Amino acid sequence: MAQFYCLSVLLSLLCGLILIYGQDEGFGDEPLEGGEKASVPGIDKIQEGIAGEPLFENELFRLVCGALCLVTGLVIFFVPYSGVSVIGDLIPAVICLFAGACVLLLWMEDRNEEFVPPEILDTILTNNRLYIGIAALGAGVLHFILPGVPLL
């Protein structure tokens, strides 16, 4: 289904950006030799966001993107755009599932201070959120550029 294919590309990109630039940790927070911070050109304009709050740190935006990415990952896992079920869009589906779950887990941690995630989820998702974000961006771009390739 083309609608879910489009959603998986869009949400992979959005969740990847949320995971990379959404919190205090990320590529833009490491100072360079001159003392200024590294940044991707134009990311500041994107992060100006909603009512002065950075877009990737907005709670509602993160909740909606994470939930939709998780649901989209489940749907494209069983109903691929083309090819055999389950194998057709395997890599983007798995990355959508991980990215959506990671965004939702981080949202729950920010929302409720008493929430302590299970150790395995904390180890797999929270500690590796930067790598999951990079994988989600890569999968979104590859999924967009190569629509008919099996496993992509």
PDB file of C-alpha atoms in Angstrom, residues 44-149:
ATOM      1  CA  ASP A  44      18.233  25.692  13.822  1.00  0.00           C
ATOM      2  CA  LYS A  45      15.381  26.966  11.635  1.00  0.00           C
ATOM      3  CA  ILE A  46      13.656  23.584  11.827  1.00  0.00           C
ATOM      4  CA  GLN A  47      14.065  23.473  15.588  1.00  0.00           C
ATOM      5  CA  GLU A  48      12.536  26.929  16.139  1.00  0.00           C
ATOM      6  CA  GLY A  49       9.338  24.988  16.043  1.00  0.00           C
ATOM      7  CA  ILE A  50       6.043  25.489  17.757  1.00  0.00           C
ATOM      8  CA  ALA A  51       5.448  28.528  19.972  1.00  0.00           C
ATOM      9  CA  GLY A  52       9.138  29.012  20.702  1.00  0.00           C
ATOM     10  CA  GLU A  53       9.639  25.408  21.797  1.00  0.00           C
ATOM     11  CA  PRO A  54      12.016  23.369  19.630  1.00  0.00           C
ATOM     12  CA  LEU A  55       9.998  21.126  17.321  1.00  0.00           C
ATOM     13  CA  PHE A  56      11.906  17.952  18.116  1.00  0.00           C
ATOM     14  CA  GLU A  57      11.428  18.508  21.873  1.00  0.00           C
ATOM     15  CA  ASN A  58       7.687  19.213  21.688  1.00  0.00           C
ATOM     16  CA  GLU A  59       5.904  16.482  23.698  1.00  0.00           C
ATOM     17  CA  LEU A  60       2.844  16.178  21.465  1.00  0.00           C
ATOM     18  CA  PHE A  61       4.930  16.081  18.278  1.00  0.00           C
ATOM     19  CA  ARG A  62       7.185  13.358  19.704  1.00  0.00           C
ATOM     20  CA  LEU A  63       4.208  11.326  20.968  1.00  0.00           C
ATOM     21  CA  VAL A  64       2.395  11.438  17.626  1.00  0.00           C
ATOM     22  CA  CYS A  65       5.526  10.683  15.566  1.00  0.00           C
ATOM     23  CA  GLY A  66       6.574   7.818  17.850  1.00  0.00           C
ATOM     24  CA  ALA A  67       3.133   6.208  17.946  1.00  0.00           C
ATOM     25  CA  LEU A  68       2.571   6.551  14.203  1.00  0.00           C
ATOM     26  CA  CYS A  69       6.046   5.210  13.438  1.00  0.00           C
ATOM     27  CA  LEU A  70       5.450   2.172  15.661  1.00  0.00           C
ATOM     28  CA  VAL A  71       2.050   1.433  14.070  1.00  0.00           C
ATOM     29  CA  THR A  72       3.389   2.025  10.551  1.00  0.00           C
ATOM     30  CA  GLY A  73       6.296  -0.319  11.239  1.00  0.00           C
ATOM     31  CA  LEU A  74       3.865  -3.033  12.308  1.00  0.00           C
ATOM     32  CA  VAL A  75       1.669  -2.546   9.248  1.00  0.00           C
ATOM     33  CA  ILE A  76       4.484  -2.547   6.678  1.00  0.00           C
ATOM     34  CA  PHE A  77       5.985  -5.592   8.359  1.00  0.00           C
ATOM     35  CA  PHE A  78       2.925  -7.652   7.379  1.00  0.00           C
ATOM     36  CA  VAL A  79       1.697  -5.755   4.294  1.00  0.00           C
ATOM     37  CA  PRO A  80       4.705  -4.659   2.219  1.00  0.00           C
ATOM     38  CA  TYR A  81       4.479  -2.229  -0.689  1.00  0.00           C
ATOM     39  CA  SER A  82       5.609  -4.914  -3.130  1.00  0.00           C
ATOM     40  CA  GLY A  83       6.999  -8.394  -2.838  1.00  0.00           C
ATOM     41  CA  VAL A  84       6.472 -11.174  -0.340  1.00  0.00           C
ATOM     42  CA  SER A  85       4.835 -10.470   3.007  1.00  0.00           C
ATOM     43  CA  VAL A  86       7.216 -10.116   5.947  1.00  0.00           C
ATOM     44  CA  ILE A  87      10.300 -10.201   3.693  1.00  0.00           C
ATOM     45  CA  GLY A  88       9.294  -7.361   1.345  1.00  0.00           C
ATOM     46  CA  ASP A  89      10.008  -4.354   3.574  1.00  0.00           C
ATOM     47  CA  LEU A  90      11.805  -6.097   6.412  1.00  0.00           C
ATOM     48  CA  ILE A  91      14.609  -3.606   7.140  1.00  0.00           C
ATOM     49  CA  PRO A  92      12.456  -0.436   7.049  1.00  0.00           C
ATOM     50  CA  ALA A  93       9.771  -2.140   9.130  1.00  0.00           C
ATOM     51  CA  VAL A  94      12.231  -3.189  11.837  1.00  0.00           C
ATOM     52  CA  ILE A  95      13.861   0.233  11.888  1.00  0.00           C
ATOM     53  CA  CYS A  96      10.431   1.913  12.102  1.00  0.00           C
ATOM     54  CA  LEU A  97       9.556  -0.334  15.033  1.00  0.00           C
ATOM     55  CA  PHE A  98      12.803   0.456  16.858  1.00  0.00           C
ATOM     56  CA  ALA A  99      12.637   4.201  16.132  1.00  0.00           C
ATOM     57  CA  GLY A 100       8.987   4.481  17.178  1.00  0.00           C
ATOM     58  CA  ALA A 101       9.562   2.466  20.352  1.00  0.00           C
ATOM     59  CA  CYS A 102      12.642   4.544  21.219  1.00  0.00           C
ATOM     60  CA  VAL A 103      10.815   7.860  20.721  1.00  0.00           C
ATOM     61  CA  LEU A 104       7.881   6.639  22.828  1.00  0.00           C
ATOM     62  CA  LEU A 105      10.172   5.347  25.571  1.00  0.00           C
ATOM     63  CA  LEU A 106      12.015   8.672  25.721  1.00  0.00           C
ATOM     64  CA  TRP A 107       8.666  10.490  25.772  1.00  0.00           C
ATOM     65  CA  MET A 108       7.490   8.356  28.695  1.00  0.00           C
ATOM     66  CA  GLU A 109      10.730   9.008  30.601  1.00  0.00           C
ATOM     67  CA  ASP A 110      10.375  12.764  30.074  1.00  0.00           C
ATOM     68  CA  ARG A 111       6.669  12.794  30.924  1.00  0.00           C
ATOM     69  CA  ASN A 112       6.820  10.760  34.149  1.00  0.00           C
ATOM     70  CA  GLU A 113       9.806  11.206  36.432  1.00  0.00           C
ATOM     71  CA  GLU A 114       8.945   8.041  38.374  1.00  0.00           C
ATOM     72  CA  PHE A 115       8.920   5.864  35.251  1.00  0.00           C
ATOM     73  CA  VAL A 116      11.835   3.464  35.134  1.00  0.00           C
ATOM     74  CA  PRO A 117      12.015   1.443  31.912  1.00  0.00           C
ATOM     75  CA  PRO A 118      12.950  -2.233  32.031  1.00  0.00           C
ATOM     76  CA  GLU A 119      16.705  -2.706  31.887  1.00  0.00           C
ATOM     77  CA  ILE A 120      16.669  -4.485  28.529  1.00  0.00           C
ATOM     78  CA  LEU A 121      14.672  -1.682  26.873  1.00  0.00           C
ATOM     79  CA  ASP A 122      16.907   0.918  28.455  1.00  0.00           C
ATOM     80  CA  THR A 123      19.999  -0.890  27.208  1.00  0.00           C
ATOM     81  CA  ILE A 124      18.731  -1.528  23.670  1.00  0.00           C
ATOM     82  CA  LEU A 125      16.757   1.628  22.947  1.00  0.00           C
ATOM     83  CA  THR A 126      17.792   4.500  25.194  1.00  0.00           C
ATOM     84  CA  ASN A 127      21.528   3.870  25.211  1.00  0.00           C
ATOM     85  CA  ASN A 128      21.614   3.417  21.435  1.00  0.00           C
ATOM     86  CA  ARG A 129      19.177   6.157  20.435  1.00  0.00           C
ATOM     87  CA  LEU A 130      21.755   8.030  18.374  1.00  0.00           C
ATOM     88  CA  TYR A 131      22.536   4.918  16.298  1.00  0.00           C
ATOM     89  CA  ILE A 132      18.838   4.114  15.914  1.00  0.00           C
ATOM     90  CA  GLY A 133      18.265   7.695  14.738  1.00  0.00           C
ATOM     91  CA  ILE A 134      21.053   7.452  12.164  1.00  0.00           C
ATOM     92  CA  ALA A 135      19.691   4.093  10.969  1.00  0.00           C
ATOM     93  CA  ALA A 136      16.185   5.570  10.697  1.00  0.00           C
ATOM     94  CA  LEU A 137      17.458   8.497   8.621  1.00  0.00           C
ATOM     95  CA  GLY A 138      19.420   6.136   6.383  1.00  0.00           C
ATOM     96  CA  ALA A 139      16.491   3.770   5.968  1.00  0.00           C
ATOM     97  CA  GLY A 140      14.147   6.643   5.184  1.00  0.00           C
ATOM     98  CA  VAL A 141      16.444   8.008   2.483  1.00  0.00           C
ATOM     99  CA  LEU A 142      17.161   4.560   0.975  1.00  0.00           C
ATOM    100  CA  HIS A 143      13.491   3.594   1.157  1.00  0.00           C
ATOM    101  CA  PHE A 144      12.632   6.797  -0.714  1.00  0.00           C
ATOM    102  CA  ILE A 145      15.332   6.439  -3.394  1.00  0.00           C
ATOM    103  CA  LEU A 146      14.955   2.665  -3.990  1.00  0.00           C
ATOM    104  CA  PRO A 147      11.211   1.884  -3.723  1.00  0.00           C
ATOM    105  CA  GLY A 148      11.114  -1.488  -5.464  1.00  0.00           C
ATOM    106  CA  VAL A 149      14.165  -3.205  -3.991  1.00  0.00           C
TER     107      VAL A 149
END
